[in-house]
Amino acid sequence: MNIFVIRHGETDWNTQFRLQGRTDIPLNDNGRFQAKKTAEGLKAEGICFDAVYSSPLCRAVETAEILSGFSKDKIKTDNRIIEFSFGKAEGTTPAERKENKELSSFNAFFDDTKNYIAPPDAEPLSSALLRTADFWENEIRPLENKCKNVLISTHGGTLQSLLLHIDGRDISQYWSVKIPNCTVNLVSLKNNVFKLEYTARTFYSGGFSGGADSFAN
């Protein structure tokens, strides 16, 4: 079984380096373009999906719709693959967080993830790791021998948690794999064994390329 794990297309907040978290920001026109080109690339390789999962946030759901051709009611939304909650930091830029002592702990989320301590109004890393592991083991693993191709549409931060469960990276290497908007990560499941086949494959040219926190959200 092939599982295509995809980060949603670009949003205006991505271009502004703003933390989105669970703020429900829609795709922008470039994000829709990215998703359309990615859909065309997958279709050209003969890939169609038997099951489609998405974070419930609209930027992920719309990406899943464009990529799969499924109507919204056929897409299975799952809170286990929603983005991190960043609390009061949502909507802020790196410069704004640097100036606000109350939000300074978010620097560690990107720069020293292993020692990141979430503020009381944000989701701890341990929570995201648990929910994404549960999604793999209790939702996706049982699909082996039932599906050929599965699509998962999610977010930059949560996607790293999903992949870490498969490739076994240490938390200190959480951001070592850069995953731009609407790039494809392929995980196979064969004989009950998950394997990461490739990461961050791009089917479009151009688009947004930003700094560290552009790869979250």
Steps between C-alpha positions, in 0.01 A plus 500: 500500500619852417421791733549846354544748784468856375533839658218736400552766232616851568295757695546874540627443853769266367629782279501734801682250727206501742437203728164355396458212740127429529392838365291402199676684218399410141728424205598792283500487120858376490412224747220387271740511205750285693229247583374491140848439359567233762173330412597504132840352579356217708233428239767483228664223700172308516439569867141513620390474861291240678474700823567864586566643847537864595545728793165673559650845427383646168846543345564128537150393392510711183844362416365147541201579277718634218758222523258211519195617307291379795204709611524643851253247639724212385807636681552366852598787728698396807608712797807282547657667196400859578778756545653583837317758705733795559266698724571873519787465255268423210504779244840632610819534297850404625581869553186552708576197716857614550374831639242338730650323802176314558545327161877451510471128582385439143855560381588159644223331299704566186854539633520252790197273461623237744489756780184677390249551781158604374328790677179411688281607206692298238526129419807316638716310254433179691127534428557537124732199495241287679206596281691456174636162612145395586386608154765284331447195716123498545375669183751439220660167590164311484459617137782276371359254245182711480638806317768559240544878530407720796527880520564690824472881487648673803729780623870570526539449873276197526651349186838494671346306789344254254830441320700477821287200600611328178865600458596496867677836505599641837292797615812716465473437124131591484547766231790336315270415208363813333150455361369792290130550435325233294798267474455125507641251749454131422473234769450135408339232713593146405484187713399719795816714472493873434783646292571857394564487125562869430437848638410845365445409135381804305273488194480876442764764429536835672291601798591591855833420663552642847692461822476255787144559609372495145522122529252489789125554472 
